[in-house]
Coordinates of C-alpha atoms and ligand atoms in Angstrom, one line a residue:
X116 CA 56.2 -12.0 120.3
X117 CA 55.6 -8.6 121.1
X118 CA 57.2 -6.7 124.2
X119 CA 53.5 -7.4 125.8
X120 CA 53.2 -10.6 124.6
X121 CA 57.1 -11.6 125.9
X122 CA 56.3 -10.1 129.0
X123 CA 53.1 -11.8 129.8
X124 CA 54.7 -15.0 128.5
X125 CA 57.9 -15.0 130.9
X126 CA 55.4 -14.5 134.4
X127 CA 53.4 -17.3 133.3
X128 CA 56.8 -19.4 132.0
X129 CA 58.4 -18.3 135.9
X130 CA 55.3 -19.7 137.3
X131 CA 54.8 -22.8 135.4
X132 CA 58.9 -23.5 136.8
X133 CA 61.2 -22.1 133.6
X134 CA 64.0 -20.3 134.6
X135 CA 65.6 -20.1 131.4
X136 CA 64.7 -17.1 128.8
X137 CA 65.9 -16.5 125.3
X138 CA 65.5 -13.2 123.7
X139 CA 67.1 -11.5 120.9
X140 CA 68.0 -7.6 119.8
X141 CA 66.7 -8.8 116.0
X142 CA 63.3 -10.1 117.7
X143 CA 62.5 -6.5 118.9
X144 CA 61.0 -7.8 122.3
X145 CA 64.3 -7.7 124.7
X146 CA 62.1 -4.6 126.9
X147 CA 59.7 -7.0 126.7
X148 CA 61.6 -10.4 128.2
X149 CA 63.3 -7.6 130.7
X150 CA 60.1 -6.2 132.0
X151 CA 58.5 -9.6 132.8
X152 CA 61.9 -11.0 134.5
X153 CA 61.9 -8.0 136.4
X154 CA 58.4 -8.3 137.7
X155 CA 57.9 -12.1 137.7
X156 CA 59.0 -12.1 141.9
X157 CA 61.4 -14.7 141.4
X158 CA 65.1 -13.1 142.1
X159 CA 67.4 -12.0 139.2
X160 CA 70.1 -14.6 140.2
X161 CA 67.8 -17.7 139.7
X162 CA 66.7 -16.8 136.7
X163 CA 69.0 -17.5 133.7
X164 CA 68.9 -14.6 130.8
X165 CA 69.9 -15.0 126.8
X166 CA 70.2 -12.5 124.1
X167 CA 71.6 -12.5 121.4
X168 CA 73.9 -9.6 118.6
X169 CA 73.0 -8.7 115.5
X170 CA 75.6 -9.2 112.4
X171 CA 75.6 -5.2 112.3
X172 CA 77.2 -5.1 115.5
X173 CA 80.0 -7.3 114.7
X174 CA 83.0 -5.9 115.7
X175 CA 85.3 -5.6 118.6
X176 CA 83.8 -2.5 120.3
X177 CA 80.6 -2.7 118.6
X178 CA 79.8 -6.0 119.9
X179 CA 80.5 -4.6 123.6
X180 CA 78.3 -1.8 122.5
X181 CA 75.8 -3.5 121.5
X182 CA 75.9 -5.8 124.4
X183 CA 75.3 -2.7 126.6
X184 CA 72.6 -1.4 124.5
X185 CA 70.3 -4.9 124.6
X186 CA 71.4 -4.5 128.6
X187 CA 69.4 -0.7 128.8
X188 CA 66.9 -1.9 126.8
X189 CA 66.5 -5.0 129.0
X190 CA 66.7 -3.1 132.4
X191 CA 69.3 -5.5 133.3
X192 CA 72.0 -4.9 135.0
X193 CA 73.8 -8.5 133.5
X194 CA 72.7 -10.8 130.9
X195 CA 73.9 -15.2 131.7
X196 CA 74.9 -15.6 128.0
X197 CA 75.4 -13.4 125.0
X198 CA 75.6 -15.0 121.8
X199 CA 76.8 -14.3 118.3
X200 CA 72.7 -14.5 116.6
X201 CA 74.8 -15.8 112.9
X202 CA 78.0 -16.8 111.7
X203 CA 77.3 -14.0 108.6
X204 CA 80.7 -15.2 106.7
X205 CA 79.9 -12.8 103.6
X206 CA 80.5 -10.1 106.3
X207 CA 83.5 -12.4 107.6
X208 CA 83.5 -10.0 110.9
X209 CA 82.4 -12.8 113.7
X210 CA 85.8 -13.6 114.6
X211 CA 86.1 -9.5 115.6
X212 CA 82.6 -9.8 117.4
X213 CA 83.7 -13.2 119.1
X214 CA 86.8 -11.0 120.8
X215 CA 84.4 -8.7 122.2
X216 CA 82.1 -10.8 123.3
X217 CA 85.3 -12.4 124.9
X218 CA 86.1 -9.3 126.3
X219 CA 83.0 -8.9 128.4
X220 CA 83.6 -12.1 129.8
X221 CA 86.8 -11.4 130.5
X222 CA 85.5 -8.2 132.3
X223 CA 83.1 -10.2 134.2
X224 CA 80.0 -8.1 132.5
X225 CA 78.3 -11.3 131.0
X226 CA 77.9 -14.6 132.6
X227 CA 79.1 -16.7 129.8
X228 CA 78.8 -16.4 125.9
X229 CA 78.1 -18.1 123.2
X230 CA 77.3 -18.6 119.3
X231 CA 74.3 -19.4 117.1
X232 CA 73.9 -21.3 113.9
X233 CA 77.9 -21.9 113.7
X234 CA 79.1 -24.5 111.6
X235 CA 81.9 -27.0 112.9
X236 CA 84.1 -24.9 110.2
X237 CA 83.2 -21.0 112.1
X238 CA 83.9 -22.9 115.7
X239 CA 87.2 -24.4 114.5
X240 CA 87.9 -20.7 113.1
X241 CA 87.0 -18.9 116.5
X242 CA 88.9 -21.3 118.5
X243 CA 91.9 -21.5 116.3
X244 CA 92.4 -17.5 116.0
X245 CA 90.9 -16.6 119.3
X246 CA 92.0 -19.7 121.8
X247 CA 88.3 -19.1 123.4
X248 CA 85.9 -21.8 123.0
X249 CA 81.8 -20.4 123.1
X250 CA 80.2 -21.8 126.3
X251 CA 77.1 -22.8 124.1
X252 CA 76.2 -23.3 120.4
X253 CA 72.4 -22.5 119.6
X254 CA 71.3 -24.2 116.7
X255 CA 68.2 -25.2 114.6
X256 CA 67.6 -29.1 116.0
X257 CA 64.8 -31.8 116.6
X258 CA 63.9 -34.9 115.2
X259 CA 63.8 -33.9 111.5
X260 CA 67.2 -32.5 111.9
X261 CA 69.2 -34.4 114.5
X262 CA 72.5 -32.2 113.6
X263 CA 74.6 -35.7 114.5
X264 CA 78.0 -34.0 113.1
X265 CA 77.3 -30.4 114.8
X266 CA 77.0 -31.8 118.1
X267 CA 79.2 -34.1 118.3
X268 CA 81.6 -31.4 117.1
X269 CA 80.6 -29.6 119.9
X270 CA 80.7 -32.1 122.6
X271 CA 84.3 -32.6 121.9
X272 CA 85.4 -29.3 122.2
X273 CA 82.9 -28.4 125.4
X274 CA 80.5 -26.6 124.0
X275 CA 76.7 -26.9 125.2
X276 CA 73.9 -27.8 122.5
X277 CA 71.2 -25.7 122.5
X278 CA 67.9 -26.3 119.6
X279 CA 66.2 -23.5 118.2
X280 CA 63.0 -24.7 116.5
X281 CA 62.6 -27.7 119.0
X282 CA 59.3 -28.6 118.2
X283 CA 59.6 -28.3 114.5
X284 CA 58.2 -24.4 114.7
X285 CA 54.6 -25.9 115.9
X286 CA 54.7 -27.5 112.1
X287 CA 54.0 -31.2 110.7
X288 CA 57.2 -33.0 113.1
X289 CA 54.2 -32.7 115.8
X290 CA 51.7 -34.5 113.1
X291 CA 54.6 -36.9 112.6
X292 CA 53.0 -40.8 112.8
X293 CA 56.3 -41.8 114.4
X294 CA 55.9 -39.1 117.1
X295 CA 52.0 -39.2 117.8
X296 CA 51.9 -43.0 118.4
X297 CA 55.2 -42.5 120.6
X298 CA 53.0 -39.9 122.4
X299 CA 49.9 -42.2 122.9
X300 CA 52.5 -45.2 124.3
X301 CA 52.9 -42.0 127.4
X302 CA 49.7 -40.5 127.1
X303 CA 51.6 -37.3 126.7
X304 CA 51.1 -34.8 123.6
X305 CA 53.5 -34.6 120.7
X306 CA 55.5 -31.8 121.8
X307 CA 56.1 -33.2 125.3
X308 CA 57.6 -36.5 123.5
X309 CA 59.7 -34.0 121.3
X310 CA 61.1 -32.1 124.3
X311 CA 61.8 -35.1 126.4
X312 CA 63.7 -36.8 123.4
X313 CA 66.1 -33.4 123.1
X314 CA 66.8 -34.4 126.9
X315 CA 67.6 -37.8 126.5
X316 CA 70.0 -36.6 123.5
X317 CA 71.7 -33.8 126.5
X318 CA 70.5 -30.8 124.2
X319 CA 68.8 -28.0 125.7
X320 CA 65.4 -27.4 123.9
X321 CA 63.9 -23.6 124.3
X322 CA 60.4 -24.1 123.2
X323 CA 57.9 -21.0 122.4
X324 CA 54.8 -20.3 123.4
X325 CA 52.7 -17.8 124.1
X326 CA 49.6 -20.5 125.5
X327 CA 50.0 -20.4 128.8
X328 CA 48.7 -24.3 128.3
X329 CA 51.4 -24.9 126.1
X330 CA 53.9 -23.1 127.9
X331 CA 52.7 -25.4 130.8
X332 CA 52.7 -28.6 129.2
X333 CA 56.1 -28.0 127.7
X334 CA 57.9 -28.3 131.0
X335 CA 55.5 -31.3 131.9
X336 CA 58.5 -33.7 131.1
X337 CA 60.4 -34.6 133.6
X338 CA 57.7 -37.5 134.4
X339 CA 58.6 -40.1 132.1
X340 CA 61.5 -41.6 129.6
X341 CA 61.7 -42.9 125.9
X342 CA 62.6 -46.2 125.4
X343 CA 65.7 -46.6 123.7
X344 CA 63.2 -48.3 120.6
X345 CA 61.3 -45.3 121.0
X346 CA 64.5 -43.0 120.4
X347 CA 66.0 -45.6 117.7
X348 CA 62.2 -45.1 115.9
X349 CA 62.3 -41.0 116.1
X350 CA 66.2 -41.3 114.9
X351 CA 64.7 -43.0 111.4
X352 CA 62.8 -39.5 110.7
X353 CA 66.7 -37.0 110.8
X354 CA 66.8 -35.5 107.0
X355 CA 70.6 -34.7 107.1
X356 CA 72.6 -31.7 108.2
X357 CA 71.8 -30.5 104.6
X358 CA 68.1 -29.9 105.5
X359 CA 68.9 -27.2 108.6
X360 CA 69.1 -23.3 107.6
X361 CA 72.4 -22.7 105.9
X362 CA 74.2 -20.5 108.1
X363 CA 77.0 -20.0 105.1
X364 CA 73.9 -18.0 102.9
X365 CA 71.3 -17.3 105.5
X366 CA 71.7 -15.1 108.7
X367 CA 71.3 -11.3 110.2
Ligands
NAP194 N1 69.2 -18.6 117.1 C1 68.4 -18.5 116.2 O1 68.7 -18.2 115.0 C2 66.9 -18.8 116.4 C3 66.0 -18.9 115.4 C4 64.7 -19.1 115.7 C5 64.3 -19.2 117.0 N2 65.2 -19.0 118.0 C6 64.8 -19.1 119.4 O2 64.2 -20.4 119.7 C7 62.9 -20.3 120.2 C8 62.0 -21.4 119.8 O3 62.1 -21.6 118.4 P1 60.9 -21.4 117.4 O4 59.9 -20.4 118.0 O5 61.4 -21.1 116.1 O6 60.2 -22.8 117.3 P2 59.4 -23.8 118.3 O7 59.7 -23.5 119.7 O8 59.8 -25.2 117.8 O9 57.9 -23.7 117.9 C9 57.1 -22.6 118.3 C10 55.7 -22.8 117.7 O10 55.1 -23.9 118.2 C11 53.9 -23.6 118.9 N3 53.8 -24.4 120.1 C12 54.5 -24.3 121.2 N4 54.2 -25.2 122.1 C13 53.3 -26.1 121.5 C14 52.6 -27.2 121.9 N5 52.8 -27.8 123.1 N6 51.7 -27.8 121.0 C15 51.5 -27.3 119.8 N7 52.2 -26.1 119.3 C16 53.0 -25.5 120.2 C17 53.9 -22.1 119.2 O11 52.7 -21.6 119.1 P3 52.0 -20.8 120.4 O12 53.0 -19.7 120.8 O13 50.7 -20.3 119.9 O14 51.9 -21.8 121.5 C18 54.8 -21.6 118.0 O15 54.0 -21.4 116.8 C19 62.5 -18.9 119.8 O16 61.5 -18.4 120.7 C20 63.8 -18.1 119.9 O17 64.0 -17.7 121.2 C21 66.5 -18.8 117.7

């Protein structure tokens, strides 16, 4: 989205009831985000606030900098989590950025902090060298890619699921025969029955849109539940950890 588009986006997702946004210094629409939470009329404190640093910020200061800089470009005086945006190993600098970002916590700067696209391999690293465990893990998930190993990594060590991509990117998963006759069993659309699987599974789905129908509908889900043959059906159509992004190669 655009700064206009972001901000436009997060007064209409306040008033259709999110309180979660999820921005990012590589998406180039942090003012954006910052300029609707600070003009949506809902106070700063109920509102929960995510961006993200870029691989050419890792590094122990230049993480904090960085941090500081997505902050003035924001307008916000604090951000609720700060994440690592990419493991990057060819750069083999996140363990660096992860003690900076663990230095703002430490500070009391940032809420909590986190990592994206980490492997169970770069969260064993962190916590072995560092002894600080991310608060959250945002990674590409939904019913195509289920990420069974990654999560359950992480729910052993305390870390919080979130999924990237939790409607499939608005692609075929919401043309899936599996998922459309699951939503005509609720009379609820596709992406509603995607969202209130990620639920049931304790992940934290951050859907886009910039519809404000579709940013509406996507919060419409807290009116009904999956059966478990409903979930055992959607669990046939998970292609493997192998079919997510590969954070090893891909990243920035
Ligand atoms: N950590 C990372 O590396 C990473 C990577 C990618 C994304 N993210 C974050 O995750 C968020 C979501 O991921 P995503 O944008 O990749 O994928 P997504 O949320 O799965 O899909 C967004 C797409 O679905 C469409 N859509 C939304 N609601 C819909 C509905 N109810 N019915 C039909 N289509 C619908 C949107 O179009 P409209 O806008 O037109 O509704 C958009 O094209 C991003 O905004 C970003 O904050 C993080």
């Amino acid at each position: 989205m655009t700064n206009d588009e972001a901000c436009k986006a997060v007064i209409g997702a306040v008033q259709a009831g999110y309180r979660l946004f999820d921005t990012a210094h590589g998406y180039e629409n942090e003012a954006g985000v910052g300029q609707g939470i600070r003009s949506c009329g809902v106070p700063r404190e109920e509102l929960f606030v995510t961006s993200k640093l870029l691989g050419a910020w890792h590094g122990y200061t230049a993480a904090q900098s960085a941090y500081q800089a997505s902050l003035h470009r924001m307008g916000l005086e604090y951000l609720d989590l700060y994440l690592i945006h990419w493991p990057l190993p060819s750069q083999d600098r996140y363990v660096d950025a992860w003690r900076g970002l663990s230095r703002l916590l430490e500070d009391g700067r940032v809420r909590a902090i986190g990592t994206s696209n980490f492997k169970p391999a770069h969260l064993q690293r962190l916590i072995a060298e560092t002894g600080v465990a991310p608060d959250v893990n945002q990674i590409e998930l939904n019913p195509y890619l289920h990420r069974r190993e990654t999560r359950a990594h992480g729910e052993r060590l305390g870390v919080a699921t979130q999924a990237w991509a939790p409607i499939g990117q608005g692609g075929a998963l919401l043309h899936d025969a599996s998922v459309t006759a699951t939503a005509a069993n609720h009379n609820k659309s596709a992406a509603q029955i995607i969202l209130r699987w990620h639920l049931q599974h304790g992940v934290v789905p951050i859907p886009k849109s910039s519809d404000r129908r579709r940013i509406r509908e996507n919060i419409d889900i807290f009116d009904f539940e999956l059966t478990s043959e409903e979930v055992a059906r959607l669990a046939e159509l998970d292609r493997g950890e192998q079919a997510a992004v590969d954070s090893d190669t891909t990243g920035c």
